mmCIF file of C-alpha atoms and ligand atoms in Angstrom:
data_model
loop_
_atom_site.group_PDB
_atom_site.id
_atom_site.type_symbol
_atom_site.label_atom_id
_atom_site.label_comp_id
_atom_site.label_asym_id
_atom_site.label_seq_id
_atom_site.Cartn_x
_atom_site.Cartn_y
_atom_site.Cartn_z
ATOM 1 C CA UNK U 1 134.311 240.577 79.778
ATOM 2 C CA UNK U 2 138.542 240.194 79.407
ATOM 3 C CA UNK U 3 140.104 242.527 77.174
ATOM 4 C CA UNK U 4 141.977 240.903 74.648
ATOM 5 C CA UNK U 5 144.746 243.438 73.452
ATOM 6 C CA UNK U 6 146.278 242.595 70.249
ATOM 7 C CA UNK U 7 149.871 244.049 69.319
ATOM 8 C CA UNK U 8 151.630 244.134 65.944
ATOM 9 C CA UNK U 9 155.401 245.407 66.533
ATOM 10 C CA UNK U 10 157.359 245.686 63.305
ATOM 11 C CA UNK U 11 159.622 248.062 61.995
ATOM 12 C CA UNK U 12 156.963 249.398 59.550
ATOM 13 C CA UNK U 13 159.371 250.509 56.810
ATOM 14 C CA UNK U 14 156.545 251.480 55.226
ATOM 15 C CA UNK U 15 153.419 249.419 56.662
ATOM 16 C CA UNK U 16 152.074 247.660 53.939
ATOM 17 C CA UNK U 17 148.956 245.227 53.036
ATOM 18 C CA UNK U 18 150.582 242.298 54.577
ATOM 19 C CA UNK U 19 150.967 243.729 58.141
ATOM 20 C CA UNK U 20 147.200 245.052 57.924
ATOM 21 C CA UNK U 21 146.120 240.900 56.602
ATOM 22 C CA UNK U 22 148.263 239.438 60.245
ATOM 23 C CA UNK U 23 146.736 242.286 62.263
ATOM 24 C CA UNK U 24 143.061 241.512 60.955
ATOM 25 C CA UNK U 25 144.003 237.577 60.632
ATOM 26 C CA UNK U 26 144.806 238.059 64.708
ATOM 27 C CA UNK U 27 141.524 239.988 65.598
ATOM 28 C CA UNK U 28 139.360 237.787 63.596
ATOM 29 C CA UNK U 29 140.468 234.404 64.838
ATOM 30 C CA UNK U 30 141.316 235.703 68.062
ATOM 31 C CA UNK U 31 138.234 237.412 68.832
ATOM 32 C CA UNK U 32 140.361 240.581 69.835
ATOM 33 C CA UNK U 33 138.353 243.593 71.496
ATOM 34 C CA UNK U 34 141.063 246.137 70.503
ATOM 35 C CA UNK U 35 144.662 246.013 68.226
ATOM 36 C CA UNK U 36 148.150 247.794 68.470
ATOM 37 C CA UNK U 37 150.262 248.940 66.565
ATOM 38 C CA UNK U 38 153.876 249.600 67.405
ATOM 39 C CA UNK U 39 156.398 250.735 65.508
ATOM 40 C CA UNK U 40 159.588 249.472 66.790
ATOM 41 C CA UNK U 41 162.652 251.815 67.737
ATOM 42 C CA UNK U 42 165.741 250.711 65.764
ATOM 43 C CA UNK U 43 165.104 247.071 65.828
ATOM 44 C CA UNK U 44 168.562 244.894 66.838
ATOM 45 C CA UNK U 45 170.117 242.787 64.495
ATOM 46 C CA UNK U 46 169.208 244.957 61.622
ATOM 47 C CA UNK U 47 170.258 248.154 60.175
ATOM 48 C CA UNK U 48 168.393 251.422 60.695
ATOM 49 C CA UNK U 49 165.070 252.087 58.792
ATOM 50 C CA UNK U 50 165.085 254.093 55.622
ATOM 51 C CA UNK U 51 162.138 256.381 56.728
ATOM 52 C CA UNK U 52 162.384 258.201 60.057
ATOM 53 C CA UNK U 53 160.259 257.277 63.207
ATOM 54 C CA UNK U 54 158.055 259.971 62.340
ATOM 55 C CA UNK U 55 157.445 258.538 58.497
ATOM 56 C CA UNK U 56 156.947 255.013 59.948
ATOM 57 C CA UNK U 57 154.620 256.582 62.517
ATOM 58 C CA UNK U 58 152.647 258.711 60.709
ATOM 59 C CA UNK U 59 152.381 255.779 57.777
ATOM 60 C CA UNK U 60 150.845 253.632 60.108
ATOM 61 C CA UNK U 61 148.625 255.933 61.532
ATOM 62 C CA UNK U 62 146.910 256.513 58.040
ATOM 63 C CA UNK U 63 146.907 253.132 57.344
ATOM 64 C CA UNK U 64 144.569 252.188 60.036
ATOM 65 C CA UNK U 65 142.699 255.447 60.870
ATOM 66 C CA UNK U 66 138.794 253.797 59.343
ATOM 67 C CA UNK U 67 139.835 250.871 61.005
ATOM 68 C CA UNK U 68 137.570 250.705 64.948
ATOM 69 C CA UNK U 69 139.530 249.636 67.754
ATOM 70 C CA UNK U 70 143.295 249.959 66.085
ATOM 71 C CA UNK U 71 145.158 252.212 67.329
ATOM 72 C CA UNK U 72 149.253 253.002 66.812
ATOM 73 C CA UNK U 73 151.133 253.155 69.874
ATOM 74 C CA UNK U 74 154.131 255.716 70.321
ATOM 75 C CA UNK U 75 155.490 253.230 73.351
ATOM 76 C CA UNK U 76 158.865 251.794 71.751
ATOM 77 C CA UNK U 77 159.480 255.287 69.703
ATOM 78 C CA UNK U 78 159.471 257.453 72.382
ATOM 79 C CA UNK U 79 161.618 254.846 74.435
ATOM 80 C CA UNK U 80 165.494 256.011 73.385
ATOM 81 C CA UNK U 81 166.737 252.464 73.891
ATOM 82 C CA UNK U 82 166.486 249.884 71.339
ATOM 83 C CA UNK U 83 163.014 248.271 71.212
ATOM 84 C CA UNK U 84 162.563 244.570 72.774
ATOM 85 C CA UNK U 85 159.670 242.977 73.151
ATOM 86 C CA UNK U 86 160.285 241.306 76.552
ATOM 87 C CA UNK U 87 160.637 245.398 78.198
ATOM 88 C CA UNK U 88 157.543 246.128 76.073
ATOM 89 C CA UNK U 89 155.506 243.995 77.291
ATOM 90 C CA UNK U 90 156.905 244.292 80.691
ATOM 91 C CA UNK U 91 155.536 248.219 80.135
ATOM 92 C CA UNK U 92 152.164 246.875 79.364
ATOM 93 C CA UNK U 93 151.980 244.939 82.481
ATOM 94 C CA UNK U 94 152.991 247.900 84.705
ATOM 95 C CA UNK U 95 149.900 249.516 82.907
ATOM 96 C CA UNK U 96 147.916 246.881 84.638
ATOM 97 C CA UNK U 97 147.186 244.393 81.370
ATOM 98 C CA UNK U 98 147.771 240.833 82.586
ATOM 99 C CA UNK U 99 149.852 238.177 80.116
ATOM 100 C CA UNK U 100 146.682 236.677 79.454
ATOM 101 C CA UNK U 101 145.453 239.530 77.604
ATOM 102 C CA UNK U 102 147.950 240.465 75.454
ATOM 103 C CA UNK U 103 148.302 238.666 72.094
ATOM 104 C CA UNK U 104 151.549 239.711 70.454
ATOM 105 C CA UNK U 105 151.072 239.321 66.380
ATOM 106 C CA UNK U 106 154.132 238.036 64.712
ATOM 107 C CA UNK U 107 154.254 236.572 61.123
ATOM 108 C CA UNK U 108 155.740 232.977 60.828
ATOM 109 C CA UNK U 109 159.022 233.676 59.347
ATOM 110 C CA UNK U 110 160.311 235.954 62.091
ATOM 111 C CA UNK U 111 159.062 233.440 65.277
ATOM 112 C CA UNK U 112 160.717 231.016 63.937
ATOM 113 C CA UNK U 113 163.836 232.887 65.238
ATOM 114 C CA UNK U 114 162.366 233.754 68.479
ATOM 115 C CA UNK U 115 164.669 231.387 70.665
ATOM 116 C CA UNK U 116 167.159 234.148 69.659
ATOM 117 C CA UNK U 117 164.711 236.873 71.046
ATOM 118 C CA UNK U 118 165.692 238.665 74.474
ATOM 119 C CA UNK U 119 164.455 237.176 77.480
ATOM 120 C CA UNK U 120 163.558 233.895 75.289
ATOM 121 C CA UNK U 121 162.087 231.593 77.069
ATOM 122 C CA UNK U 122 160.669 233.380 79.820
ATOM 123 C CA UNK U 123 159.342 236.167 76.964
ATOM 124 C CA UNK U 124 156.270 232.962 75.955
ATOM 125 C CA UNK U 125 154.872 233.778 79.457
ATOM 126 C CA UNK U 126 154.883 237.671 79.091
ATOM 127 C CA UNK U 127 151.612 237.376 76.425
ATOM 128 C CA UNK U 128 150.418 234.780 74.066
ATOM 129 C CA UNK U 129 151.631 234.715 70.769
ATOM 130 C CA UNK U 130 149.583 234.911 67.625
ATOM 131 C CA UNK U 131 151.742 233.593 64.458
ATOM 132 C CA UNK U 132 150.279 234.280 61.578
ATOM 133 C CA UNK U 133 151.149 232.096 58.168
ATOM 134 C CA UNK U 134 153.376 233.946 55.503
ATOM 135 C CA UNK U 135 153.502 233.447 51.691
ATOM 136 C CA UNK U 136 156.068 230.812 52.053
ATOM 137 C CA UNK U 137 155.864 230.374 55.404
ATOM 138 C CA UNK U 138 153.295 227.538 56.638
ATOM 139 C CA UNK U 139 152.607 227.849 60.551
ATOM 140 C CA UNK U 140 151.789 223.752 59.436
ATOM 141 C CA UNK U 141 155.439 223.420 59.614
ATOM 142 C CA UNK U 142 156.026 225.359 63.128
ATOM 143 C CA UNK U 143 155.771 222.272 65.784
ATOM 144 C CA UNK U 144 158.404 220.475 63.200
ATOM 145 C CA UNK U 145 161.024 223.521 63.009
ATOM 146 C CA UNK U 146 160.539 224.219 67.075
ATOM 147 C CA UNK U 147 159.719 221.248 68.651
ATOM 148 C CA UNK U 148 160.969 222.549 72.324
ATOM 149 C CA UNK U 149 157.724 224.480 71.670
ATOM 150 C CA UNK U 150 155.348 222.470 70.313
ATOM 151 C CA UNK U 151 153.624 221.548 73.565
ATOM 152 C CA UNK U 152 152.575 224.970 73.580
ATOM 153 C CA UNK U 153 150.874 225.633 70.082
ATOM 154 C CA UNK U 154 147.303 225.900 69.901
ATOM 155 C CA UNK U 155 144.604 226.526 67.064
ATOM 156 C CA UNK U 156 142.561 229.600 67.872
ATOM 157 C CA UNK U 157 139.449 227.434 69.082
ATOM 158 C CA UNK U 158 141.730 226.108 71.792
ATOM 159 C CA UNK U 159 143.101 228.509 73.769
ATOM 160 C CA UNK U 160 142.563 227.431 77.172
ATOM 161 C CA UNK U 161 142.360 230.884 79.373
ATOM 162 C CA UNK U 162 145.343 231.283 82.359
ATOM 163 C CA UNK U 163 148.201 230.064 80.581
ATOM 164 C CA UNK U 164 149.691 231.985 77.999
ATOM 165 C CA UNK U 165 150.031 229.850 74.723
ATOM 166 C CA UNK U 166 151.289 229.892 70.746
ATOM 167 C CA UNK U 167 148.664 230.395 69.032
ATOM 168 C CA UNK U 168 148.756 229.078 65.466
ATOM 169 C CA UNK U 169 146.742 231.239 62.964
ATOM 170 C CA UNK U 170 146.211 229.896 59.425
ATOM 171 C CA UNK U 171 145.428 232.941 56.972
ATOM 172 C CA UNK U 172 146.125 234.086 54.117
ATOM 173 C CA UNK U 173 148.253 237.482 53.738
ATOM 174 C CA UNK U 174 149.029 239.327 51.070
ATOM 175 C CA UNK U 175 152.483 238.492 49.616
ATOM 176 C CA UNK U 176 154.859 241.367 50.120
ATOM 177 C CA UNK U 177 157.571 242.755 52.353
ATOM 178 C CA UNK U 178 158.637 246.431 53.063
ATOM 179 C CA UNK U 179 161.642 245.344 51.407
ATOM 180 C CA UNK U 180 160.429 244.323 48.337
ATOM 181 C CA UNK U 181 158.155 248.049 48.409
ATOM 182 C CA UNK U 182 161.377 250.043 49.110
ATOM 183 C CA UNK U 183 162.901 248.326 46.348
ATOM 184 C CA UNK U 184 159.709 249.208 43.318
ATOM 185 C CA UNK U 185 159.983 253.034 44.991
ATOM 186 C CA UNK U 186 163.815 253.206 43.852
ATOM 187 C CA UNK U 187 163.305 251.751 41.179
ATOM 188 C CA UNK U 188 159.994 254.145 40.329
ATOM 189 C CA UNK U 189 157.816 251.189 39.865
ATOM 190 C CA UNK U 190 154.037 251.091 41.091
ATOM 191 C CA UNK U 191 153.320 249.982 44.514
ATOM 192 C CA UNK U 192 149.685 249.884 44.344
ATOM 193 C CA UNK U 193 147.907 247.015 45.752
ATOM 194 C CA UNK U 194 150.412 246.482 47.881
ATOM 195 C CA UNK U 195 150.365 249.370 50.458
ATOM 196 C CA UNK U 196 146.732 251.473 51.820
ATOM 197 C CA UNK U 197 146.273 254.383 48.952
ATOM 198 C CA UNK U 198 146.884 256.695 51.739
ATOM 199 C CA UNK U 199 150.556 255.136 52.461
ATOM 200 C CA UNK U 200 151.259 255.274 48.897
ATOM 201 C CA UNK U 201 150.089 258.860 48.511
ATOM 202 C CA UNK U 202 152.492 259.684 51.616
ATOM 203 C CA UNK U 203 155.449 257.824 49.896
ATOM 204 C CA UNK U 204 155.165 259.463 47.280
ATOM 205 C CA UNK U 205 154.607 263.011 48.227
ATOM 206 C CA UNK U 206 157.676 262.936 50.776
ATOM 207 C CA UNK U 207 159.750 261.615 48.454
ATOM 208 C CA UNK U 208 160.350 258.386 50.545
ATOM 209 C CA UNK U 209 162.746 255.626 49.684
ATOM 210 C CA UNK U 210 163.288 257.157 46.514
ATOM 211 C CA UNK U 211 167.413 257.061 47.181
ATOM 212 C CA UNK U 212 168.481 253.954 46.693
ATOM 213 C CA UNK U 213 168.235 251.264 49.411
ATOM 214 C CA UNK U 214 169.758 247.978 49.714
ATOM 215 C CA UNK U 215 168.294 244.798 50.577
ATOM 216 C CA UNK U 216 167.900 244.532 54.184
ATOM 217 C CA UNK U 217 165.728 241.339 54.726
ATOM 218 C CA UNK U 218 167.228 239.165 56.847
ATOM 219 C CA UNK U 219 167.369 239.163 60.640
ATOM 220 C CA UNK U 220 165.039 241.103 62.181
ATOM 221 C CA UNK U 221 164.044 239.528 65.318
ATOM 222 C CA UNK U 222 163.569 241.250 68.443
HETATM 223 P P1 ATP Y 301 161.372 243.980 55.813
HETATM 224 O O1 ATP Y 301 161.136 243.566 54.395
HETATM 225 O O2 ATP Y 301 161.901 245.396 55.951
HETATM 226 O O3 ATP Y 301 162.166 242.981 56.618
HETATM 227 P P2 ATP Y 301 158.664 243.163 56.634
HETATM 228 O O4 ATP Y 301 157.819 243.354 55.418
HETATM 229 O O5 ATP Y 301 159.030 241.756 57.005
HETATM 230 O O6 ATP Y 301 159.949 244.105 56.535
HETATM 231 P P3 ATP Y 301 158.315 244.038 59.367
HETATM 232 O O7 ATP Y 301 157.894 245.400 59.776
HETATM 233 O O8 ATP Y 301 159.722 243.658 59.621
HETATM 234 O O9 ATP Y 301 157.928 243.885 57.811
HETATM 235 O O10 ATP Y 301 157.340 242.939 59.945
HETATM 236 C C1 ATP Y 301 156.574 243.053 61.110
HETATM 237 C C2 ATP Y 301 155.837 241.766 61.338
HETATM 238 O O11 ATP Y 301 154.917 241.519 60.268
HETATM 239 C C3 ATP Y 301 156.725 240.525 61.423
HETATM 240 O O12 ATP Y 301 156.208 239.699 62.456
HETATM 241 C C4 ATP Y 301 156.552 239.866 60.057
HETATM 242 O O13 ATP Y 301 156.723 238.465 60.131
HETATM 243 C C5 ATP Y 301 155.119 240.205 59.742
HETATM 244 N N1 ATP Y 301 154.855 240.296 58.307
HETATM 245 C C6 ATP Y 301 155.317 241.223 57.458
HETATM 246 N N2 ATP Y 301 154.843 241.023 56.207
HETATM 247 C C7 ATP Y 301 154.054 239.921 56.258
HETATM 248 C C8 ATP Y 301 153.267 239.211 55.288
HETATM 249 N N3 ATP Y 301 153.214 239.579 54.003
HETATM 250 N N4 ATP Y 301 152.570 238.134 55.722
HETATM 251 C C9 ATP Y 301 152.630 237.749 57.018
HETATM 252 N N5 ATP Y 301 153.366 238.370 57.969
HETATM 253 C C10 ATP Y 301 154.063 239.460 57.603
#
């Protein structure tokens, strides 16, 4: 049977409930047999995370560890340079996965900046992509906002195996951002329901993003 390795990269500044609704969106309509996730090293375009690598890291670690078959992936950490995921998945192909194999998870909002990704275009034949909808964020409206790409965007039922292809993945995720979290810690407002317990219990018990932070939503694409 063909593996079918899923990967979530993100800065994870904390994980929250939305990143674990795309990664389980991805396995269940893309039938994945196992799902990564990778905390990104200093992402470009975008200022430096709030929490060290080792928060972000050991946050997503708890918030998967009941979860079979996910595992979180050191890869772009331990890599000094900044994280892109043209190299990444250039790693994962030098570990013998094919393109075919790989489905890289990415929520709506950011692919719709991936023409200014590195390596964009040749980056769509590196691994599928699985774009998962966003509060606010229809992948309905995808083919309209990047027609160039539109003769590549599939619905999970039609993935034809080979080529590597968009895959469009309608779901519903939970409507947060790590910004908006960062922002109720300052502020000393409750951020259950929106993280794992166990994330929230590590916030709070290191004392993260209690300083204040700023808003640091916009371009994060890689
Ligand atoms: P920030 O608020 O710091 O920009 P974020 O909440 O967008 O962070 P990231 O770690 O930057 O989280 O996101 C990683 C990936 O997860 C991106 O592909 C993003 O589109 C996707 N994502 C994050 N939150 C959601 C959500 N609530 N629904 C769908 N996709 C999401």
């Amino acid at each position: 049977m063909t593996r079918r390795v899923g990967i979530l990269g993100g800065t994870f500044d904390p994980v929250h409930l939305g990143h674990i609704d795309v990664a389980s969106a991805g396995v269940r309509a893309l039938h994945l047999s196992s799902l990564v996730m990778m905390p990104a090293n200093v992402p470009p375009h975008r200022p430096s995370p709030s929490a060290s690598p080792f928060h972000r890291f050991a946050m997503v670690s708890l918030a998967i560890a009941d979860r079979h078959g996910w595992t979180a992936s050191d890869m772009e950490l331990l890599d000094p340079a900044r994280s892109f995921t043209s190299a990444t998945l250039d790693r994962l192909h030098v570990q013998g996965y094919a393109a075919s194999e790989l489905y890289f998870l990415i929520g709506v909002d950011a692919f719709r900046d991936i023409a200014s990704w590195k390596d964009y275009p040749a980056l769509l034949d590196k691994a599928n992509f699985g774009v998962v909808g966003r509060p606010g964020f229809s992948v309905a409206t995808l083919a309209g906002a990047l027609p160039d790409l539109a003769s590549r965007m599939r619905t999970p039922d039609h993935v034809p195996g080979g080529q590597t292809m968009i895959v469009l993945i309608d779901a519903a995720t939970t409507d947060v951002s790590a910004t908006a979290i960062r922002l109720r810690v300052a502020a000393g407002q409750s951020i259950d329901g929106l993280v794992p317990a166990s994330v929230a219990q590590h916030i709070e018990r290191h004392g993260l993003y209690t300083a204040s932070v700023s808003d640091r939503r916009s371009g994060d694409s890689h």
